[in-house]
Short mmCIF file of C-alpha atoms and ligand atoms in Angstrom, two decimals:
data_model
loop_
_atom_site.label_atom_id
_atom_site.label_comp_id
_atom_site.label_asym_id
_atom_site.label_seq_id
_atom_site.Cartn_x
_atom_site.Cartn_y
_atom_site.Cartn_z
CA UNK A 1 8.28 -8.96 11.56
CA UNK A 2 6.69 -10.14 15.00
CA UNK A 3 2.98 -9.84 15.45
CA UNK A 4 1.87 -9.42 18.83
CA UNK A 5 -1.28 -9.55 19.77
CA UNK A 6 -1.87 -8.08 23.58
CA UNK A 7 -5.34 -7.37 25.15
CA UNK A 8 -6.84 -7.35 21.35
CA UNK A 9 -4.81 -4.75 20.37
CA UNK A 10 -2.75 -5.95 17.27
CA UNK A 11 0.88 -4.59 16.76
CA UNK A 12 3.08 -4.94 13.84
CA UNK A 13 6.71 -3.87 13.75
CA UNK A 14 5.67 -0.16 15.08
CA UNK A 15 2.25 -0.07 13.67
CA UNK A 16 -0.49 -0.15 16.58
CA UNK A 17 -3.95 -1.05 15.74
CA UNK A 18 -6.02 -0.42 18.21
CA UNK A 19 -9.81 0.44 17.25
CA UNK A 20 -9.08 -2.06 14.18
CA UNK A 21 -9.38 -4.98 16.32
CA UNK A 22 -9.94 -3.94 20.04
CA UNK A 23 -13.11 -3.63 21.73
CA UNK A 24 -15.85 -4.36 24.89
CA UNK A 25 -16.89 -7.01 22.82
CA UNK A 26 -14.33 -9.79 20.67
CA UNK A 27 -14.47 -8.69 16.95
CA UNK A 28 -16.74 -11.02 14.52
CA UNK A 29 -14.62 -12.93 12.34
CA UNK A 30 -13.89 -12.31 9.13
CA UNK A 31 -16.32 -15.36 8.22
CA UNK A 32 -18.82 -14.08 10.44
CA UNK A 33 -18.86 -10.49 9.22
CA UNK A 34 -18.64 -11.58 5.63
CA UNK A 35 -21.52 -13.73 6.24
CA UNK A 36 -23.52 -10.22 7.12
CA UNK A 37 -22.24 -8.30 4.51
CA UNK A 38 -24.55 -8.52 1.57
CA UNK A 39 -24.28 -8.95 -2.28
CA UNK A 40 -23.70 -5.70 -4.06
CA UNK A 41 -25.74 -5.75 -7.13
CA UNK A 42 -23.26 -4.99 -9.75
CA UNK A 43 -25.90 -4.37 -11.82
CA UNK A 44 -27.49 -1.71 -9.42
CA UNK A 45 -23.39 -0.10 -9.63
CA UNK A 46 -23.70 0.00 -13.20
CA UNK A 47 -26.63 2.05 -13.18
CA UNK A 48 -25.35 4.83 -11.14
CA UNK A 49 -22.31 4.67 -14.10
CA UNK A 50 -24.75 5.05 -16.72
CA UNK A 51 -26.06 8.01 -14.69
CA UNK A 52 -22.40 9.52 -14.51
CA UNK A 53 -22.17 9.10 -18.14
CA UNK A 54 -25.90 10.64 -18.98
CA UNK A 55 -24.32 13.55 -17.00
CA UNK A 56 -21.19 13.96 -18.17
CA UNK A 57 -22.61 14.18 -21.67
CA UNK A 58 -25.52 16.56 -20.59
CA UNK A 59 -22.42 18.61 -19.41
CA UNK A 60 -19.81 19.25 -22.14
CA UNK A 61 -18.50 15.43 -21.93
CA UNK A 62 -16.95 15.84 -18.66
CA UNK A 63 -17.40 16.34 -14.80
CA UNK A 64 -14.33 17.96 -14.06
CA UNK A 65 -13.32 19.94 -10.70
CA UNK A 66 -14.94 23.21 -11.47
CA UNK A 67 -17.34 22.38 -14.11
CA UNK A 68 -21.08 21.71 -14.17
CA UNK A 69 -20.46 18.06 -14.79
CA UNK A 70 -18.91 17.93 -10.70
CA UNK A 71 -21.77 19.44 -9.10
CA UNK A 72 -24.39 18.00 -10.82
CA UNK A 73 -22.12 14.00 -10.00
CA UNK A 74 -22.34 15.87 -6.69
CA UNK A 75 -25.61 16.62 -6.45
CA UNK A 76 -26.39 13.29 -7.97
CA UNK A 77 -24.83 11.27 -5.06
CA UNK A 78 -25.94 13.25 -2.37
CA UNK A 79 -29.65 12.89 -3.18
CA UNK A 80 -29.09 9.00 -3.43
CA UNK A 81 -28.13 9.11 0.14
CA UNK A 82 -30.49 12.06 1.32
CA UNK A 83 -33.12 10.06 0.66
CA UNK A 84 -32.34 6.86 2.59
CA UNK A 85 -31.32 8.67 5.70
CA UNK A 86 -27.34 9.65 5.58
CA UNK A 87 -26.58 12.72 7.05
CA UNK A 88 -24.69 14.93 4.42
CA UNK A 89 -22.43 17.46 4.52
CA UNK A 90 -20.87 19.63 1.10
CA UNK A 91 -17.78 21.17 1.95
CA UNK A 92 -16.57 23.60 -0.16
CA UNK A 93 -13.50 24.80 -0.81
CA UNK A 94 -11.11 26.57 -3.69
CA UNK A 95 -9.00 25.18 -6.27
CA UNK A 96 -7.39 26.96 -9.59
CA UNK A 97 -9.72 30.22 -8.85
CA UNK A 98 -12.62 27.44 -9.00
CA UNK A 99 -14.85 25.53 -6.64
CA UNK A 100 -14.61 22.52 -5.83
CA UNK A 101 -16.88 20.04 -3.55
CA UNK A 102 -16.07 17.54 -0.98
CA UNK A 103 -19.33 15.47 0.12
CA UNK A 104 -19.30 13.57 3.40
CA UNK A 105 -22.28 11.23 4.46
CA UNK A 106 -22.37 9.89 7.82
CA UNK A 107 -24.27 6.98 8.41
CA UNK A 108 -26.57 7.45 12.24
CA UNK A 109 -24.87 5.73 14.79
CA UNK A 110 -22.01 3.49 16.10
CA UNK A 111 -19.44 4.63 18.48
CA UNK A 112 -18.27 8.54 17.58
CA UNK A 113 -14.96 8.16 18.63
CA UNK A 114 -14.38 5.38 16.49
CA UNK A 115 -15.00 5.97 12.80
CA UNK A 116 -14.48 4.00 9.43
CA UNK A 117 -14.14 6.06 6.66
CA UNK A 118 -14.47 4.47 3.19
CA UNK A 119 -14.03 7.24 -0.26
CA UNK A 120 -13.34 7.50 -3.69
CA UNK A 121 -12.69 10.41 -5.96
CA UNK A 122 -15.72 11.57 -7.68
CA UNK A 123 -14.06 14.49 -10.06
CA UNK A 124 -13.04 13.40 -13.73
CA UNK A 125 -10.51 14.58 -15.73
CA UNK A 126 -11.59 17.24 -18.35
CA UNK A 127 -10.93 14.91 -21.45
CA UNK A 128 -13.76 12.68 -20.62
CA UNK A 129 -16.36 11.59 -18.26
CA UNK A 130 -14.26 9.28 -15.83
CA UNK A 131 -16.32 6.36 -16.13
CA UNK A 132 -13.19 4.15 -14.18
CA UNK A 133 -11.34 6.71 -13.08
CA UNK A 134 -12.74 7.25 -10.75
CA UNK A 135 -16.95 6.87 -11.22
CA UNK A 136 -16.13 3.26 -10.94
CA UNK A 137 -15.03 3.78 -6.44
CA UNK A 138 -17.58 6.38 -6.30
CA UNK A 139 -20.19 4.22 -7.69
CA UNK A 140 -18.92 0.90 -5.68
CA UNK A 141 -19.00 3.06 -2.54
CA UNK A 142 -22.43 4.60 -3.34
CA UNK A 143 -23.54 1.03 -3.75
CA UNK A 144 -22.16 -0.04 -0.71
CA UNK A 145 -23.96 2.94 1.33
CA UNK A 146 -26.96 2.17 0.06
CA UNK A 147 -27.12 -1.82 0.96
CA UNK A 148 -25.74 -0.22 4.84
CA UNK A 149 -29.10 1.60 4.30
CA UNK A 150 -31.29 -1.40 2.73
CA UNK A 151 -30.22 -3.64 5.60
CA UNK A 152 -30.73 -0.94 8.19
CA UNK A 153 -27.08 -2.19 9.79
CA UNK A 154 -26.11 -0.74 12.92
CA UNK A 155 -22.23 -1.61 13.14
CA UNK A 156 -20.56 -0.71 16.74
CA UNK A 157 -18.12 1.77 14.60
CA UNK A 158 -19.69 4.75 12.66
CA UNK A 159 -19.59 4.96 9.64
CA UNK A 160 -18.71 7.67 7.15
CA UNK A 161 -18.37 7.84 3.16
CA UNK A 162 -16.17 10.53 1.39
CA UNK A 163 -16.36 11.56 -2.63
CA UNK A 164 -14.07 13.89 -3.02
CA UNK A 165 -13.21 16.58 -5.54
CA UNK A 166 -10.09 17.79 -7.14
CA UNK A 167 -8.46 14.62 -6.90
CA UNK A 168 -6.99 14.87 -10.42
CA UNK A 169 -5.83 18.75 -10.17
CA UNK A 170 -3.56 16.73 -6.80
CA UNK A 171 -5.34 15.09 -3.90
CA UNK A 172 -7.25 18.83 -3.17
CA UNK A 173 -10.31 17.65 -2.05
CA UNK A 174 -9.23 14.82 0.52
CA UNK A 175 -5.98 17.20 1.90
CA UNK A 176 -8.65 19.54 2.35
CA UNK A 177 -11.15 17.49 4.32
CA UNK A 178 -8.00 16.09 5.91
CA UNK A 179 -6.57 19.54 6.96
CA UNK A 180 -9.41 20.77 8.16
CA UNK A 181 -9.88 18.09 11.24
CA UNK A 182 -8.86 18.91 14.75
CA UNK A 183 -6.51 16.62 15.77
CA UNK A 184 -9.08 15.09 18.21
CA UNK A 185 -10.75 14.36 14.70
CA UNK A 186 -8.74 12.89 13.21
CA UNK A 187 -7.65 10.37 15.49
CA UNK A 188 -11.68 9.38 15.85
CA UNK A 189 -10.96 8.08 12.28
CA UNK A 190 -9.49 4.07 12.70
CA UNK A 191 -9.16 3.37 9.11
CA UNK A 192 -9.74 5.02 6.05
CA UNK A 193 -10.23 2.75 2.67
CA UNK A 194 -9.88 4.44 -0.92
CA UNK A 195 -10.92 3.03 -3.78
CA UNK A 196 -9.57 4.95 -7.29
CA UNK A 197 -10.10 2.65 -10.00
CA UNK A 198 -11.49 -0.82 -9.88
CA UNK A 199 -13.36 -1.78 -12.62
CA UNK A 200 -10.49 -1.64 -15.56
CA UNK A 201 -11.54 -3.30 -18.39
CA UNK A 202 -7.94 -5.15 -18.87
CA UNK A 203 -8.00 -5.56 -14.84
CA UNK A 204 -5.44 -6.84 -11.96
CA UNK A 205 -6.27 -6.77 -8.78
CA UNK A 206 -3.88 -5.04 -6.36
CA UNK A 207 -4.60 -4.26 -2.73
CA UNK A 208 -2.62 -1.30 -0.93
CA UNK A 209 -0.17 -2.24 1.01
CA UNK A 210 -0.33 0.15 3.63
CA UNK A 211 -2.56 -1.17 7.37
CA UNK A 212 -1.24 -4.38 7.72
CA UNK A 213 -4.81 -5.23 8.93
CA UNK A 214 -6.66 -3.65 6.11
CA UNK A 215 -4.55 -5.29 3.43
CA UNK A 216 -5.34 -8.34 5.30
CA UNK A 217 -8.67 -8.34 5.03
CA UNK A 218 -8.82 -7.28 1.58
CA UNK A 219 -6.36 -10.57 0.54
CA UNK A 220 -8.18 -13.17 2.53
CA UNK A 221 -11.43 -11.97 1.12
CA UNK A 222 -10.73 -12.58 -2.94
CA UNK A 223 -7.94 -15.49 -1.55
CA UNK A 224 -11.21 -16.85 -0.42
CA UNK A 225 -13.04 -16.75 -3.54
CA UNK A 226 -9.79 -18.07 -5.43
CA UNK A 227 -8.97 -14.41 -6.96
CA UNK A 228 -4.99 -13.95 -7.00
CA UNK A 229 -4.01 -10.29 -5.71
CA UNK A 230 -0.43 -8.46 -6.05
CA UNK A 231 0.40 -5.39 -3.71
CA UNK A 232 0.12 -1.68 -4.98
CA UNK A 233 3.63 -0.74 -5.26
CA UNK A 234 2.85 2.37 -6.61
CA UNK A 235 -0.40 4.06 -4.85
CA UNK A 236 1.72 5.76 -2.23
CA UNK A 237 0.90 9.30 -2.79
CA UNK A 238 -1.28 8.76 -6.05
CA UNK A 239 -4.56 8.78 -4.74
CA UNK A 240 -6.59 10.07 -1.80
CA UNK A 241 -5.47 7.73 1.09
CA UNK A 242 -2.40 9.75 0.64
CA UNK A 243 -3.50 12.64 3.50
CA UNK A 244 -5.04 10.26 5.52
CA UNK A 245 -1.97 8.47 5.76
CA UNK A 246 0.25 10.87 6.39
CA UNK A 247 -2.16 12.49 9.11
CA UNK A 248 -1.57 8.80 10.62
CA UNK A 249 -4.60 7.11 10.27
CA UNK A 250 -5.08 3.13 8.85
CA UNK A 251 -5.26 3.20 5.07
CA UNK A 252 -5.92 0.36 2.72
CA UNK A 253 -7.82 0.24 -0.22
CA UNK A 254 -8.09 -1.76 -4.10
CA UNK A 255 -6.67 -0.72 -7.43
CA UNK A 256 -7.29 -2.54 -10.71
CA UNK A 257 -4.76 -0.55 -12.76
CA UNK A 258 -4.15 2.74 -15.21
CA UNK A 259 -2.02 2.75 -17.89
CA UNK A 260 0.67 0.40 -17.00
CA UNK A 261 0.97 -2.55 -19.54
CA UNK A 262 -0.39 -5.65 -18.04
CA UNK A 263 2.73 -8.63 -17.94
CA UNK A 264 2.97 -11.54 -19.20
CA UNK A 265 2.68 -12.96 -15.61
CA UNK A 266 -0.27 -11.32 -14.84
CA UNK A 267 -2.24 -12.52 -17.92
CA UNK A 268 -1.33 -15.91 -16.53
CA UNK A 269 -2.97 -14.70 -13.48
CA UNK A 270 -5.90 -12.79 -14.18
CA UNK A 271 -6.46 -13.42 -17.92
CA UNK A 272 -7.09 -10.31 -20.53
CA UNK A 273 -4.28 -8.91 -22.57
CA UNK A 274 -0.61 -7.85 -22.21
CA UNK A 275 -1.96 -4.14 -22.81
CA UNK A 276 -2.35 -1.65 -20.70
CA UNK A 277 -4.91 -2.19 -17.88
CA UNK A 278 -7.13 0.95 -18.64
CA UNK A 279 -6.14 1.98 -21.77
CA UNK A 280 -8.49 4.70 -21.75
CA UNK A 281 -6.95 6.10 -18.86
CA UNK A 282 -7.93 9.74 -18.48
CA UNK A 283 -9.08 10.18 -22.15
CA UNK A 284 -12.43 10.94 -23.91
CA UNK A 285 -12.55 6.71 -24.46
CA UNK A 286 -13.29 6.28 -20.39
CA UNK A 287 -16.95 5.87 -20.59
CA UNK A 288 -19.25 2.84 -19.34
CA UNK A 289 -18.07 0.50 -22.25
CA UNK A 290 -14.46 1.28 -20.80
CA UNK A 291 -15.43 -1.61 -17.73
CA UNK A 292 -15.10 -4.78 -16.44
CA UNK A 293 -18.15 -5.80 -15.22
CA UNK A 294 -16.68 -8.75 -13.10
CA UNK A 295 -14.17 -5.98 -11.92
CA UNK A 296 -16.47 -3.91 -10.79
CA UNK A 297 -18.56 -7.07 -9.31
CA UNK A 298 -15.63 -8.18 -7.12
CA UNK A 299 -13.98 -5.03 -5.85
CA UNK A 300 -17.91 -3.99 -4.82
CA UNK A 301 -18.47 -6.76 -2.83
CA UNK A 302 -15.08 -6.89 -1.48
CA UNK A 303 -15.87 -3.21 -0.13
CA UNK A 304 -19.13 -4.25 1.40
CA UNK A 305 -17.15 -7.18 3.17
CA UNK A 306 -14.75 -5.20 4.39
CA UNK A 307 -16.60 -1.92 5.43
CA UNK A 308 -18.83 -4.75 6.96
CA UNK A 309 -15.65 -6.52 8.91
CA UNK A 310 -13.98 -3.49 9.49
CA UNK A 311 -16.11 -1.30 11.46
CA UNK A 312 -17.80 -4.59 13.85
CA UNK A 313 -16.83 -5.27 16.95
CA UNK A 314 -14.38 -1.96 17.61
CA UNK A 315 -14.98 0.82 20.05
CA UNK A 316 -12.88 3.05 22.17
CA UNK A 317 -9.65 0.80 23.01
CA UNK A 318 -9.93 -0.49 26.58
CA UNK A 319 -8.14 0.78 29.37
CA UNK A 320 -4.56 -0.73 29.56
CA UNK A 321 -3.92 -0.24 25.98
CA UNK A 322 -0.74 -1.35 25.03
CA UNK A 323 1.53 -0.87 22.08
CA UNK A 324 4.56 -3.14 20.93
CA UNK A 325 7.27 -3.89 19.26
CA UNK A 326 8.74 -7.06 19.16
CA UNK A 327 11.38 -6.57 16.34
CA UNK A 328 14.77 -7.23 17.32
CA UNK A 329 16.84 -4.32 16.61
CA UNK A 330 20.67 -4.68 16.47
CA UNK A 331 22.29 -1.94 18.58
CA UNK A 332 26.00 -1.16 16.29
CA UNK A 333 29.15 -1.37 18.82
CA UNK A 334 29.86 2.47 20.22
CA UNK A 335 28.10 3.51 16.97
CA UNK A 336 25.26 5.31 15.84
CA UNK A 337 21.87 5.41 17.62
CA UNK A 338 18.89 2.99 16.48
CA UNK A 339 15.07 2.51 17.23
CA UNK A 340 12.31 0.80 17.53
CA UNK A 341 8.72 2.71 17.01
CA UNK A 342 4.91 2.38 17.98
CA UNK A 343 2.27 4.48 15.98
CA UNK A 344 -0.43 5.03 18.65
CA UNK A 345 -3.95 5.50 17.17
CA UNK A 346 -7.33 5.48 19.06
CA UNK A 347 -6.32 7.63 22.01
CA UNK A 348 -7.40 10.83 22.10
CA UNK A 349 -6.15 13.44 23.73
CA UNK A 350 -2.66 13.76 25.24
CA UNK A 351 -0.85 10.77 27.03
CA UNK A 352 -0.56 10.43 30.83
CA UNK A 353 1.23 11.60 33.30
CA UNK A 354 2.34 7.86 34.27
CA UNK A 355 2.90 6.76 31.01
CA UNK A 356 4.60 3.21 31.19
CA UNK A 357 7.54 2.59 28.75
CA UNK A 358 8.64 -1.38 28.67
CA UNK A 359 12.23 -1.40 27.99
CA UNK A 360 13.99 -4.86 27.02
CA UNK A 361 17.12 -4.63 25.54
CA UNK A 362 20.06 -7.75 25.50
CA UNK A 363 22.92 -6.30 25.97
CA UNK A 364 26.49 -6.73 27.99
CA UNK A 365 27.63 -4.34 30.15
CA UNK A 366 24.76 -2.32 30.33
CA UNK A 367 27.10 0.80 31.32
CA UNK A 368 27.53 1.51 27.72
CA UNK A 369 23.69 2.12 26.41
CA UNK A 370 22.34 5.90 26.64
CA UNK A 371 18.26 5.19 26.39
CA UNK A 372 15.85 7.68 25.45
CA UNK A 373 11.64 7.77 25.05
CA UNK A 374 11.18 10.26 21.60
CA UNK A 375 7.74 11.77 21.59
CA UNK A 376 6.10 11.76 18.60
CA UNK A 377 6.70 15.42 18.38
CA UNK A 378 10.49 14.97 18.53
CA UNK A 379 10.37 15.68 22.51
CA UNK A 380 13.16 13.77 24.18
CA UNK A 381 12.93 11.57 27.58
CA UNK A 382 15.82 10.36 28.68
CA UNK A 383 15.05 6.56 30.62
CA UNK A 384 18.98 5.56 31.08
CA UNK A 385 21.97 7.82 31.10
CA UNK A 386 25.40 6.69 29.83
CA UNK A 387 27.11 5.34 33.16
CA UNK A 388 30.60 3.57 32.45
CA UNK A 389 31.06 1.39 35.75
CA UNK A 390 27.80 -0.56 35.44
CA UNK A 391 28.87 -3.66 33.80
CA UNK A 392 25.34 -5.28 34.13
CA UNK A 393 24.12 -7.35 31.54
CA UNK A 394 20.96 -5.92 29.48
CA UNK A 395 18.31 -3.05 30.77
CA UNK A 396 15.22 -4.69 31.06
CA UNK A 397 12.87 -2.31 33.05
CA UNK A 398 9.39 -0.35 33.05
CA UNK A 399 10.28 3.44 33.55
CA UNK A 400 7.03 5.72 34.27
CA UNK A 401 7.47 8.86 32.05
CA UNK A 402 5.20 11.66 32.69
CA UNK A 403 4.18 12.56 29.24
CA UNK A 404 1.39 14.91 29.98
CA UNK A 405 2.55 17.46 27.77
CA UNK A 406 2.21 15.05 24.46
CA UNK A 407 -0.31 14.42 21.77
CA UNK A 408 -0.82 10.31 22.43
CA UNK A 409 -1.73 9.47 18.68
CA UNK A 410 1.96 9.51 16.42
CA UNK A 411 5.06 7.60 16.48
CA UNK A 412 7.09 7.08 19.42
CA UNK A 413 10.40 5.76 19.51
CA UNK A 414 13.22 4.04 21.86
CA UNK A 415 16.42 5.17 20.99
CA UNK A 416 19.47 3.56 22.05
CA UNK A 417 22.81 4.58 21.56
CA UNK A 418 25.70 2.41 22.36
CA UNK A 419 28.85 4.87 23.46
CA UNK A 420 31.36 2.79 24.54
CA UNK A 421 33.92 -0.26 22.43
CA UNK A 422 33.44 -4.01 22.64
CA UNK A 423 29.90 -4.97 24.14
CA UNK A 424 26.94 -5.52 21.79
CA UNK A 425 23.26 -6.39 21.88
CA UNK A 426 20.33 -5.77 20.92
CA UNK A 427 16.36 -3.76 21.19
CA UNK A 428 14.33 -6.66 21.85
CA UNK A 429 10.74 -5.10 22.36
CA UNK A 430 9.71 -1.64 22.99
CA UNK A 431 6.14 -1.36 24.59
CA UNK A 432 3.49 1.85 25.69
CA UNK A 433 1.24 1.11 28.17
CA UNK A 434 -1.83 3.94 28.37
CA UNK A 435 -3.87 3.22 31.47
N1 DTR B 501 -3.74 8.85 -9.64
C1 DTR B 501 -4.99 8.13 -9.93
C2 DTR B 501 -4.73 6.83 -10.69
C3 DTR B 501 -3.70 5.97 -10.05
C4 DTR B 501 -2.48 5.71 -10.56
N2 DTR B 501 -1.80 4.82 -9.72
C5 DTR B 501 -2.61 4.54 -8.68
C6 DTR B 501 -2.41 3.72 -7.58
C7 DTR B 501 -3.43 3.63 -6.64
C8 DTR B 501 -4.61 4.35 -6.80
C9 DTR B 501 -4.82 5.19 -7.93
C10 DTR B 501 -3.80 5.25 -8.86
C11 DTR B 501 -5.90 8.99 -10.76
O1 DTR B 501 -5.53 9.30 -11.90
O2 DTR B 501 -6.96 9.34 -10.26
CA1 CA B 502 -21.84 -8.58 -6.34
ZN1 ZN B 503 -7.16 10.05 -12.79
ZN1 ZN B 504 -8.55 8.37 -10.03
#
């Protein structure tokens, strides 16, 4: 995979970046934006767990999507960050003929148009009060909120927090919130970071694997502090990064494990048992003894560092924004067509009229090669026709594509097709330029 990093905007095999890393001013370092982000308390996290509990047992045992333990962990929440200035927002919706609460808190200031998002589930399921799964992210994040409050930070992003509801009834809540964005939304939204259990009391530490940049920053932080991490293999669709994702937008986030048994390896690693890492996952049992307090410690003040990192030093990608990829692709002799993609994020709107599409393929006798620009919508722009007599070696050109009619945010794609016997090559980059 070939990083390239052009006018700070970092691409990675297909996946653009920009908003993540561009902006007026250089982005603080890692180091340096660590250095700002403060201590969570962890014992200030475990009292807003002991709070979860008091209501989940002042409301049947659970708080539940639908139930009066949910609103009242709603209501909880929200006053927390009423009272030290967020800006809140319930959103309401329906799920199984009951109703169920998103709450968003947006933190004054930073640049609109770029946004990190940072959320956790706050519902339970309804055989217990879901002191891991999931109080523990709602409670790290709540934390976190409150020390952006205590240290009256002004990041150049905005910032915005997310609990939602219905996770456990399917990801309701967040595809809700999700769904209902505009499209101009949702591509104000550079990176969203989820955090669904991460203080199991038998706990790894796994980082999603999803931004390249994200999961970056996650790794170096604990590498840092001499904590071992393994990749999530298995959060794709399993938690509420899941519509953000697929909507386009940067996700990362930290896991410390259900009900998977712990290996042998990993107790080498990270110590505990070879049991499962919550074994009180989703039953009556997941209350605040069901924790790791050095868990919860870690992943809290890995959130602050990278809500901290992540939203400094980004606003609206310059002009000239480019997008590459520098992947070689191998084209197959008078075979099937292949590509090479960009995912565009932090332009809104819809792409230029003089959009300019970097072509450089290696390739003999040219003639051969059909090339086409594929719009993230599936709209087709063909760059290079099929023309037998050029026997040219390789196409290496800018073509101007007027690509007015297109959303800019999405996938694009080069496609070439080889359509003739004997000559071969290769995609060697594919780059958008947006003035
Ligand atoms: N579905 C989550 C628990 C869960 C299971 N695997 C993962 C991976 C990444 C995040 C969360 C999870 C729940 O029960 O809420
Ligand atoms: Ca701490
Ligand atoms: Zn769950
Ligand atoms: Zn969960």
């Amino acid at each position: 995979m070939n990083l390239t990093v052009r006018k700070r905007v970092l691409t990675v095999a297909g996946v653009a970046l920009a908003g993540l890393l561009a902006g007026a001013v250089p982005a603080a370092t890692a180091e340096q934006a660590s250095a700002a982000a403060p201590d969570i308390p962890v014992a200030n996290v475990k009292q807003h767990l002991a709070d979860l509990q008091s209501i989940a047992t002042a409301n049947g045992g659970n708080r539940a999507h639908g139930r009066a333990g949910y609103k009242a962990s709603v209501d909880f929440v929200k006053a927390k960050l009423d009272a030290v200035g967020y800006t809140t927002t319930l959103q309401q919706f329906s799920s199984n003929g009951r109703t169920g609460y998103n709450l968003i808190a947006d933190w004054p200031g930073g640049d609109p148009d770029q946004i990190l998002m940072a959320g956790a589930h706050l519902d339970s399921v309804t055989s217990g009060p879901g002191i891991n799964d999931n109080g523990s992210g709602s409670a790290a994040i709540l934390e976190t909120a409150l020390a952006v409050a205590r240290a009256g930070h002004q990041p150049d992003k905005h910032l915005r927090f997310g609990w939602w509801g219905a996770e456990e009834l399917g990801l309701v809540g967040s595809r809700y919130y999700v769904g209902n964005l505009s499209s101009a939304e949702r591509q104000k939204i550079s990176g969203y970071l989820n955090f669904d259990m991460i203080g199991s009391p038998n706990p790894g530490y796994f980082v999603y694997d999803d931004d390249p940049v994200i999961e970056k920053t996650f790794k170096d932080y604990f590498a840092g502090r001499g904590i071992p991490t393994e990749i999530e293999t298995e959060g794709d669709g399993r938690s509420d990064h899941a519509s953000f994702k697929s909507a386009g937008i940067p996700v990362g986030g930290l896991f410390t494990g259900a009900s998977r048994t712990k290996t042998s390896a990993q107790v080498q690693k990270w110590g505990g048992t070879r049991t499962a890492f919550d074994r009180c996952y989703h039953s009556s049992c997941d209350t605040t003894s069901n924790i790791s307090d050095t868990a919860l410690d870690r992943n809290s003040d890995a959130i602050a560092h990278a809500v901290w990192t992540l939203s400094s030093g980004a606003t609206t990608p310059p002009p000239g924004t480019v997008f590459e990829n520098t992947t070689d692709v191998s084209i197959p002799d008078n075979g099937p067509a292949v590509t090479s993609s960009v995912t565009v994020s932090g332009i809104p709107g819809n792409a230029p009229a003089d959009l300019a599409v970097g072509v450089d393929i290696i390739h003999t006798w040219r003639g051969d090669l059909v090339v086409d620009l594929v719009a993230p919508d599936g709209s087709v722009y063909n760059l290079k026709p099929y023309s037998a007599p050029d026997s040219a070696d390789n196409v290496q050109a800018t073509y101007t594509v007027n690509a007015a009619a297109e959303t800019a945010a999405g996938t694009w794609k080069l496609r070439v097709q080889d359509r003739a016997a004997y000559d071969t090559g290769y995609i060697s980059s594919f780059r958008l330029t947006f003035p």
